[in-house]
XYZ file of C-alpha atoms in Angstrom:
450
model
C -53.365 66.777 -5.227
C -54.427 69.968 -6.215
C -52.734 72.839 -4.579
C -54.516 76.236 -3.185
C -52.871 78.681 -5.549
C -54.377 76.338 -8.507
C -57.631 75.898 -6.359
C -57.874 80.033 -6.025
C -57.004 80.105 -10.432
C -59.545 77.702 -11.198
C -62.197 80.145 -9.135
C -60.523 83.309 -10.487
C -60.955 81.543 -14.312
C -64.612 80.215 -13.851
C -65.758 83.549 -12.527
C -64.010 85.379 -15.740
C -66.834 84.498 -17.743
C -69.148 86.992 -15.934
C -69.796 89.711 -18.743
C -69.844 93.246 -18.315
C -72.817 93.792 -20.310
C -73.479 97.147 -21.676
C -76.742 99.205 -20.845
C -77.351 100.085 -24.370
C -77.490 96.862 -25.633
C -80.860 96.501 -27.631
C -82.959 93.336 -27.611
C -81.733 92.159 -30.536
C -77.856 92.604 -29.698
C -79.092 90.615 -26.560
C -80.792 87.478 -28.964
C -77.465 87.136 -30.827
C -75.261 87.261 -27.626
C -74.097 84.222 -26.550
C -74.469 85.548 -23.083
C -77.718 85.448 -20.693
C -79.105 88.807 -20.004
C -78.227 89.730 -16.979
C -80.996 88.128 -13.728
C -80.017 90.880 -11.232
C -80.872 93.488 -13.588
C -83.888 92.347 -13.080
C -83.657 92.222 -9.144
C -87.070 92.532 -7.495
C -85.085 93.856 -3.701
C -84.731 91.883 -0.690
C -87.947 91.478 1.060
C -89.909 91.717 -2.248
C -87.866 88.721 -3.845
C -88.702 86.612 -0.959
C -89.756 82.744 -0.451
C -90.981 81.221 2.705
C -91.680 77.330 2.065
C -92.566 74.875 4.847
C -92.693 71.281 3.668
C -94.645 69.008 6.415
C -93.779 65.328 6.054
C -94.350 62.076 7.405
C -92.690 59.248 6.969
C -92.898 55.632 7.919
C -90.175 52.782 7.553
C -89.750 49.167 8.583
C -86.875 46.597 7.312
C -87.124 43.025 8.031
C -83.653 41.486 7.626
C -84.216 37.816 6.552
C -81.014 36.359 7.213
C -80.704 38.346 10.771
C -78.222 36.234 12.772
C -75.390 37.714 10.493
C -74.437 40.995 8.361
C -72.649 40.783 5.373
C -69.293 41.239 6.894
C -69.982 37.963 8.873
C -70.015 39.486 11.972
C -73.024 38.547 14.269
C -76.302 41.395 14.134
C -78.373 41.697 17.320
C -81.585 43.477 15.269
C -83.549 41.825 13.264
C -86.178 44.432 12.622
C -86.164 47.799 12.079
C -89.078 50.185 12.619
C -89.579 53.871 12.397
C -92.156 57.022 12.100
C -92.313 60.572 12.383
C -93.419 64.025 11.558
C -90.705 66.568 10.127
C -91.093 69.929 8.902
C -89.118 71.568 6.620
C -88.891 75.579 6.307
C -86.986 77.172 3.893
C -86.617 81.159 3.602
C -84.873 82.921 0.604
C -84.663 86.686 0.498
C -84.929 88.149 -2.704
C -81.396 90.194 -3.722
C -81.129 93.883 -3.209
C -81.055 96.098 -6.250
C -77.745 97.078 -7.562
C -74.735 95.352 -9.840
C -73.887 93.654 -6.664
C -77.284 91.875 -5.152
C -76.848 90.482 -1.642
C -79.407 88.308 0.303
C -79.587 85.757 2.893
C -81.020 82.222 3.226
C -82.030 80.361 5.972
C -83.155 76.535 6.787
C -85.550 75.894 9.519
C -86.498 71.720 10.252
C -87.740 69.764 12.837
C -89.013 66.186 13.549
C -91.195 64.640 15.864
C -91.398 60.336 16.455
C -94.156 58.919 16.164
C -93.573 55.690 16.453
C -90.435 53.135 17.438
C -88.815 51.585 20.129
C -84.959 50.553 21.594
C -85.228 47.342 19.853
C -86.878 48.900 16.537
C -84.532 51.599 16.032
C -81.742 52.035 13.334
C -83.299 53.223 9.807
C -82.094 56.417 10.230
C -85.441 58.794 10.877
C -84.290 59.414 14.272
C -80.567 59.562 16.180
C -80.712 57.300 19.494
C -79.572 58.517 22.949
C -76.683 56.778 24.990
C -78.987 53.380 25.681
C -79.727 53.088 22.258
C -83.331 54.833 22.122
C -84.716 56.471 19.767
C -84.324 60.210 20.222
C -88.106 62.302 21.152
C -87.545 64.747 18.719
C -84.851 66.479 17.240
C -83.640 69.628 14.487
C -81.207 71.731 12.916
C -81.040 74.908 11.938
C -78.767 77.113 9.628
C -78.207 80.387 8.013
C -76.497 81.201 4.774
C -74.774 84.812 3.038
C -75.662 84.622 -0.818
C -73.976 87.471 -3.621
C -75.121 87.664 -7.004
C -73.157 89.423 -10.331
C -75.314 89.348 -13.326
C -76.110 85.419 -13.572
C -73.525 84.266 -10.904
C -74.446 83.425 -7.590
C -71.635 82.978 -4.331
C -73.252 81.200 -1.249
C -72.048 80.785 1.784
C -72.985 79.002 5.073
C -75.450 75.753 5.592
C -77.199 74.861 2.343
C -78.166 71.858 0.453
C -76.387 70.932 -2.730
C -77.457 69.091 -5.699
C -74.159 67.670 -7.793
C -72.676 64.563 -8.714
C -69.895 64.735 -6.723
C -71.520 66.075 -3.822
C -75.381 65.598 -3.080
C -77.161 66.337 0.327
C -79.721 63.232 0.748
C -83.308 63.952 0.984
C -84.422 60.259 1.553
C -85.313 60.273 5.200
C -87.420 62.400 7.209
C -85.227 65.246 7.538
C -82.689 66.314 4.614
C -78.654 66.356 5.024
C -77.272 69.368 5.116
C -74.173 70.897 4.269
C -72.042 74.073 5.315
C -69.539 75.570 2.815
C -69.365 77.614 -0.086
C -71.028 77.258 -3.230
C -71.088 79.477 -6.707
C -73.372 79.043 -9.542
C -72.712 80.453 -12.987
C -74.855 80.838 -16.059
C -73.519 83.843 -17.814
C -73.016 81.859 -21.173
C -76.212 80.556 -23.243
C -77.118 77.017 -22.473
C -73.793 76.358 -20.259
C -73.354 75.395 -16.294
C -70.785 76.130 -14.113
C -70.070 74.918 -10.551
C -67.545 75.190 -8.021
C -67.660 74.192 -4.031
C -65.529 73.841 -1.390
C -67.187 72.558 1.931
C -66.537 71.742 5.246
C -69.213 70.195 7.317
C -71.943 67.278 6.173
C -74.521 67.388 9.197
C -76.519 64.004 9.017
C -80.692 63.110 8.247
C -81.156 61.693 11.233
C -78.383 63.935 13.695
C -79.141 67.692 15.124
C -75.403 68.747 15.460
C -72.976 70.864 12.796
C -70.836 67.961 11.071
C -72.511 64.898 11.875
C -72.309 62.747 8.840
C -69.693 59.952 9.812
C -68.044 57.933 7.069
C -69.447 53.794 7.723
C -67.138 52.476 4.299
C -65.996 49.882 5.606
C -66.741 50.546 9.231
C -63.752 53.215 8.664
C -64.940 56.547 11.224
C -62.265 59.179 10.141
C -61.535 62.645 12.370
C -63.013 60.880 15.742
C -66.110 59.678 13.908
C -66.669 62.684 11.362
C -66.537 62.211 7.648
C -66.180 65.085 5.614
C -62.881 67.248 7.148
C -62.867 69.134 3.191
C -64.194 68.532 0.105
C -63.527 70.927 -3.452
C -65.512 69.860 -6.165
C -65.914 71.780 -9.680
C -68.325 71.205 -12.454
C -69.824 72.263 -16.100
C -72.496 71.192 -17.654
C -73.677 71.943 -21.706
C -76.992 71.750 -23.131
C -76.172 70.959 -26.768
C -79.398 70.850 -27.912
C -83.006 70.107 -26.193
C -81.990 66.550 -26.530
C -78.698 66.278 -25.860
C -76.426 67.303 -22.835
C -73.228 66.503 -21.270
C -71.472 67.376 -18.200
C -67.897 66.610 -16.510
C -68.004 67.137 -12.949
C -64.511 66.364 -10.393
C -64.511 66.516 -6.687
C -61.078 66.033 -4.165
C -62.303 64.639 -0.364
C -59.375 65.062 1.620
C -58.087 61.893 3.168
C -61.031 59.712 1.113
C -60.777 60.429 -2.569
C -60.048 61.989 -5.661
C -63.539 61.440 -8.090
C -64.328 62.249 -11.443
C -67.785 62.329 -13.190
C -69.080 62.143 -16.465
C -72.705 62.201 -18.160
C -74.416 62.619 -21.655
C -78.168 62.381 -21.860
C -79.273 61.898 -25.414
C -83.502 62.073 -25.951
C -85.023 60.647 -29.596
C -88.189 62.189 -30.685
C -89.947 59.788 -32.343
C -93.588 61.281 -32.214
C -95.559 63.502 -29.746
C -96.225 60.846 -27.655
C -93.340 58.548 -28.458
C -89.272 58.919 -27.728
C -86.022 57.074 -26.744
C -83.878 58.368 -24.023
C -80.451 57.296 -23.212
C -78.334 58.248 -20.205
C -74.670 57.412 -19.805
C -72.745 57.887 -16.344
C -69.416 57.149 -15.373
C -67.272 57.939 -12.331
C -63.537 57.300 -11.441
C -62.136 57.170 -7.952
C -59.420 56.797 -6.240
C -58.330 56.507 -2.785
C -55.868 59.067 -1.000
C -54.393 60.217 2.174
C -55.480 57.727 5.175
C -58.013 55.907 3.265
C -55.149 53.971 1.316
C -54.339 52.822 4.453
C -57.768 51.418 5.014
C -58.754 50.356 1.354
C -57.077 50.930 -1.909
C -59.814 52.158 -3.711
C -59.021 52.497 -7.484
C -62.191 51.912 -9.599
C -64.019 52.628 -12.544
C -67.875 52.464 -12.571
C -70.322 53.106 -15.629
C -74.170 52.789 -16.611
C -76.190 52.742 -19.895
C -79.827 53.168 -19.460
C -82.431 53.297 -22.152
C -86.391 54.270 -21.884
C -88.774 53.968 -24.609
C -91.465 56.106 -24.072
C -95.461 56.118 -25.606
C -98.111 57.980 -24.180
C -98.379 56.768 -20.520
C -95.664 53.706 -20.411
C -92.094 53.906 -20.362
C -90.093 50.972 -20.760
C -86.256 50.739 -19.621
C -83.425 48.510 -19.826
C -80.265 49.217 -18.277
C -76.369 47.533 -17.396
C -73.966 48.568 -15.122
C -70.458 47.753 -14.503
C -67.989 48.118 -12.136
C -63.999 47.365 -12.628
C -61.046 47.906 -10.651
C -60.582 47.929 -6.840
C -63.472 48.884 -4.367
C -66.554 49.421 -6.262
C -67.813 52.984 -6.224
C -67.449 54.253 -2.349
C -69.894 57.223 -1.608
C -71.188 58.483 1.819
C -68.563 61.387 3.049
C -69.618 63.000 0.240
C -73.411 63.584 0.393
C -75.711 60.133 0.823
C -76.660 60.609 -2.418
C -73.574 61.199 -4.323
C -74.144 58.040 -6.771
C -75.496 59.227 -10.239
C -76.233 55.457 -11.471
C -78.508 53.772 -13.514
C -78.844 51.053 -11.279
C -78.497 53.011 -7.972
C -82.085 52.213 -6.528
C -84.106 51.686 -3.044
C -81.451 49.239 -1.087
C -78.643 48.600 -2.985
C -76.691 50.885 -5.977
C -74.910 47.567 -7.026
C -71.669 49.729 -7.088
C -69.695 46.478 -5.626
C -66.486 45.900 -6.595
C -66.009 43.784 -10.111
C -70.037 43.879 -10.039
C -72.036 43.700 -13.165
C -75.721 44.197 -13.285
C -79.011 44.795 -15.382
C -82.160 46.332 -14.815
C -85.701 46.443 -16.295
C -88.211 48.859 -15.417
C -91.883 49.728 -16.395
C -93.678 52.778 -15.365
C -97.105 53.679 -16.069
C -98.895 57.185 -15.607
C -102.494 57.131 -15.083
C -103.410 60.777 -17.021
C -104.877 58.954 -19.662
C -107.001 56.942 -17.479
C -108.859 59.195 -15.654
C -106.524 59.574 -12.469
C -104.183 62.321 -12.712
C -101.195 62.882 -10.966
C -100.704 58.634 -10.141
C -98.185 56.941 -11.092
C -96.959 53.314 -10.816
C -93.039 52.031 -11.114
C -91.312 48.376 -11.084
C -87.835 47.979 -11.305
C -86.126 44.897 -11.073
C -81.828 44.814 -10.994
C -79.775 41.747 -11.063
C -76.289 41.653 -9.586
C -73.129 39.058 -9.694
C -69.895 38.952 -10.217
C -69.200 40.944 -6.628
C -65.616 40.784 -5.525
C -65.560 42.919 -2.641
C -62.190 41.277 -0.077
C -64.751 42.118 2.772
C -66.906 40.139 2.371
C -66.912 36.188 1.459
C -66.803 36.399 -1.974
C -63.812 37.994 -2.936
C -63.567 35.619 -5.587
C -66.005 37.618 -7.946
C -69.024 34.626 -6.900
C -71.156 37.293 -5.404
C -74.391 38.054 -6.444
C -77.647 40.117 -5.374
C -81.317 41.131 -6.579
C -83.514 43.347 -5.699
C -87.291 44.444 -6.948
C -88.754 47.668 -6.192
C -92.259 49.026 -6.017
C -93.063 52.512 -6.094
C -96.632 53.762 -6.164
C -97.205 57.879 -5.691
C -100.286 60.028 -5.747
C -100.681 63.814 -5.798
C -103.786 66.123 -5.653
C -103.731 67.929 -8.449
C -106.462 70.716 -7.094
C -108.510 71.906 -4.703
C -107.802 73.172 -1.014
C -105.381 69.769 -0.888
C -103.437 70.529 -4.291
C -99.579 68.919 -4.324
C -100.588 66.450 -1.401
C -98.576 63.133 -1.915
C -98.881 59.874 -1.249
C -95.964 57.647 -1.456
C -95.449 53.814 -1.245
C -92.311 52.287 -1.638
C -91.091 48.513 -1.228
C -88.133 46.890 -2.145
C -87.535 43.041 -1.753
C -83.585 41.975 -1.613
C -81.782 39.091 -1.835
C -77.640 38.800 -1.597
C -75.339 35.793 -1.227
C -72.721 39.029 0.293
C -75.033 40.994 2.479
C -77.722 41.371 4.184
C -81.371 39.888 3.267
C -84.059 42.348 3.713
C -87.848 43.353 2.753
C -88.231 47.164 3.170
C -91.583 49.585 3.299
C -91.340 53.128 3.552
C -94.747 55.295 3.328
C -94.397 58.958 2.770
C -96.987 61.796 2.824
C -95.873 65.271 2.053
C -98.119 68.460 1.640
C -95.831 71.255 0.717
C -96.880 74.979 1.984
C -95.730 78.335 0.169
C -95.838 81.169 2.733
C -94.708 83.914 0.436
C-alpha cells in the first residue's frame, strides 16, 4: 500500500512540471515550446470569468423483472416492477479566476428533484431515496461548494465536485448526478499531455440528499455502517500522440476495497472524409485489500477490443470482452460509473467473473437525411462463461444477453435549441441474474445563465 510520504512525492513530482515561463518569450519561442502558454495569463477576473448553467431534466424509468419470484443470488424478491418519474434541476456556477500568477475562484453545485410519478410498491430504480416505510421520497437535493487555485495550466480543487476518470467517475445516469467531495488537480503544462491526481473522501449518491451516501451493494457487502467510500487516491496521465492515437495509464487505491489499475489506447484510421476505423483498447486490474479480502478475494484482470467502421452516417462496431481471474471487475465505491468497457452498456457491463462476451452495434445519424441532430443506436452483447461463486453457476455455465435501443433527438435552433429527447430500452436475459425489460425516457433542455 502506498504510504503518505510517497503519496505527498508523487503530488510534489506531478506538480514540478508547472513552468515558470518567462514574460519575454515571443510567439515563436512559445510555438517551439513544448509547454502550453500559460491559461491564467490570460485570466478574464472572477465575476467576469463566470458560468451559471441550470440543466432541467426529466426522467422516466420502469423495469419489469421477468423471472420476479427470485434474484440472482437465489434469494426470494418481493418487487416485481419498478416504476419511477421526476423533474430535477441541475445548477452549476463557476467563477472565473482572479488576475494574478496565482488565480483563485470558487464553484458551486445547486440540484433538486421533484417525483412525479411512483408508488411504495413501484419504487427502487434509483430516481428517488424512500422514507422509513419504503416510499418514495416527495422531493429531495444536495448542495455543495468547492475552493479552486490555478498556476499557469494547473488547476487544485477542493470541496464537492464531479469527476470524470477511469478510476473514479461520478454517475450521471439518473435524475440527479453523484457527487463527490475531495480534492482534485488538473495539469496541462506540457503540449498534448494529461495529468491527474485525487484523493477523496465522500461519494454522496443519485438518488440520496446527505454528504457520503453512496453505500457499497458488491456483494451485499455495506462497509463503515453502510458507507462506501472511507478514501480513495487515484493518479492519472494521459498522451495524445497524434490526432489519432492516444494512450493513458490511470491507478486508483480504495481503502479497505481495492487497489485498480487502468489502461487505454484509442487508435482512429482515416480512410476518407467520410470514411475511418477506430479501435479502442481498455484494460483494468484489481485487487482486493483490507476487509474486502475478508468478504471476496477479488484478483482479476478485465480487457475490451472494440472496433467501428465509420461512412458518412453509419457506424458499424464489433467488439469482445474478457474477464479472467477471481471476481470479475467490482465497481460501485468508486463512482457508478467507474467501468471504462467496451461492453459496459444499459443493464449489465458483463464484467462477471471468467465472463467472455461480444457485441455488435449499428448507429445511424440522420444529417444526411434531412433530420438533424437524430440519431438511432442498436447494440446487442452476448455473455457466457460466468463463474461468479455467488451465484449458481460457479462452474463457468453462466450466460446472459442483452439488446439495447437508444433513439435521441435534439433541436438544433430556434427558441428550443439543445432540447433532447431520449429513448432508451434494453431487453435482458441471464441464466445468473435477474430477467428484466427496461425503459427510461429522458428530456433535457439545458439553460446558460451567464
Amino acid at each position: 500500500m502506498i504510504n503518505k510520504p510517497t503519496k505527498i512525492a508523487i503530488i510534489i513530482s506531478a506538480l514540478s512540471f508547472i513552468p515558470i515561463v518567462n514574460a519575454a518569450e515571443t510567439k515563436d519561442d512559445a510555438k517551439k515550446s513544448i509547454f502550453n502558454e500559460s491559461a491564467q495569463a490570460s485570466a478574464k477576473g472572477f465575476i467576469e470569468g463566470s458560468k451559471l448553467d441550470v440543466l432541467t431534466r426529466s426522467f422516466y424509468m420502469n423495469r419489469d423483472y421477468r423471472n420476479s419470484s427470485r434474484n440472482g443470488h437465489g434469494s426470494k424478491k418481493a418487487q416485481s416492477y419498478q416504476e419511477e418519474w421526476g423533474l430535477g434541476f441541475i445548477g452549476t456556477y463557476n467563477s472565473g479566476y482572479t488576475e494574478g500568477t496565482v488565480g483563485f475562484g470558487v464553484d458551486a453545485i445547486g440540484m433538486y428533484a421533484w417525483r412525479l410519478d411512483s408508488g411504495k410498491g413501484r419504487a427502487g430504480s434509483h430516481l428517488f431515496p424512500r422514507d422509513s416505510n419504503g416510499r418514495p421520497e416527495k422531493d429531495f437535493g444536495r448542495a455543495g461548494v468547492a475552493a479552486k487555485a490555478r498556476i499557469s495550466n494547473t488547476t487544485f480543487k477542493y470541496g464537492e465536485q464531479f469527476v470524470s476518470t477511469p478510476v473514479f467517475d461520478t454517475n450521471d445516469g439518473r435524475l440527479l448526478p453523484e457527487s463527490a467531495t475531495g480534492l482534485l488537480i488538473e495539469s496541462n503544462e506540457i503540449k498534448k499531455l494529461q495529468l491527474t491526481l485525487g484523493h477523496f473522501t465522500a461519494l454522496s449518491s443519485r438518488n440520496q440528499s446527505g454528504y457520503d451516501s453512496q453505500s457499497n451493494g458488491f456483494l451485499s457487502y455495506k462497509q463503515h455502517n453502510g458507507k462506501g467510500l472511507k478514501e480513495i487516491y487515484f493518479g492519472g496521465v494521459t498522451y495524445q500522440f497524434t490526432n489519432d492515437l492516444s494512450a493513458s495509464v490511470f491507478a486508483s487505491d480504495v481503502k479497505d476495497f481495492w487497489k485498480k489499475q487502468y489502461a487505454n489506447i484509442g487508435y482512429n484510421i482515416p480512410i476518407a472524409d467520410n470514411q475511418n476505423i477506430k479501435f479502442n483498447f481498455d484494460y483494468y486490474r484489481v485487487k482486493a485489500q483490507g476487509d474486502m479480502k475478508d468478504v471476496y478475494k477479488i484478483d482479476s484482470d478485465t480487457w475490451s477490443l472494440t472496433g467501428a467502421y465509420t461512412i458518412s452516417a453509419h457506424t458499424f462496431l464489433l467488439g469482445y470482452q474478457s474477464s479472467s481471474g477471481k471476481g470479475g471487475m467490482p465497481y460501485g465505491v468508486d463512482g457508478k460509473d467507474a467501468i471504462y468497457l467496451g461492453n459496459s452498456i444499459q443493464v449489465s457491463d458483463f464484467n462477471n467473473e471468467g465472463e467472455r462476451s461480444w457485441q455488435a452495434a449499428y448507429t445511424i445519424k440522420f444529417d444526411d437525411y434531412g433530420i438533424p441532430g437524430l440519431s438511432i443506436t442498436n447494440k446487442y452483447v452476448n455473455g457466457r462463461h460466468i463463474a461468479n461463486s455467488w451465484t449458481n453457476y460457479g462452474n463457468g455455465k453462466g450466460k446472459e444477453w442483452e439488446y439495447n435501443l437508444d433513439a435521441k433527438y435534439t433541436i438544433q435552433s430556434g427558441p428550443a435549441k439543445d432540447l433532447s429527447f431520449r429513448v432508451r430500452h434494453a431487453t435482458y436475459r441471464s441464466s445468473a441474474l435477474d430477467d428484466r425489460n427496461e425503459v427510461r425516457l429522458i428530456v433535457q433542455y439545458p439553460l446558460s445563465i451567464l
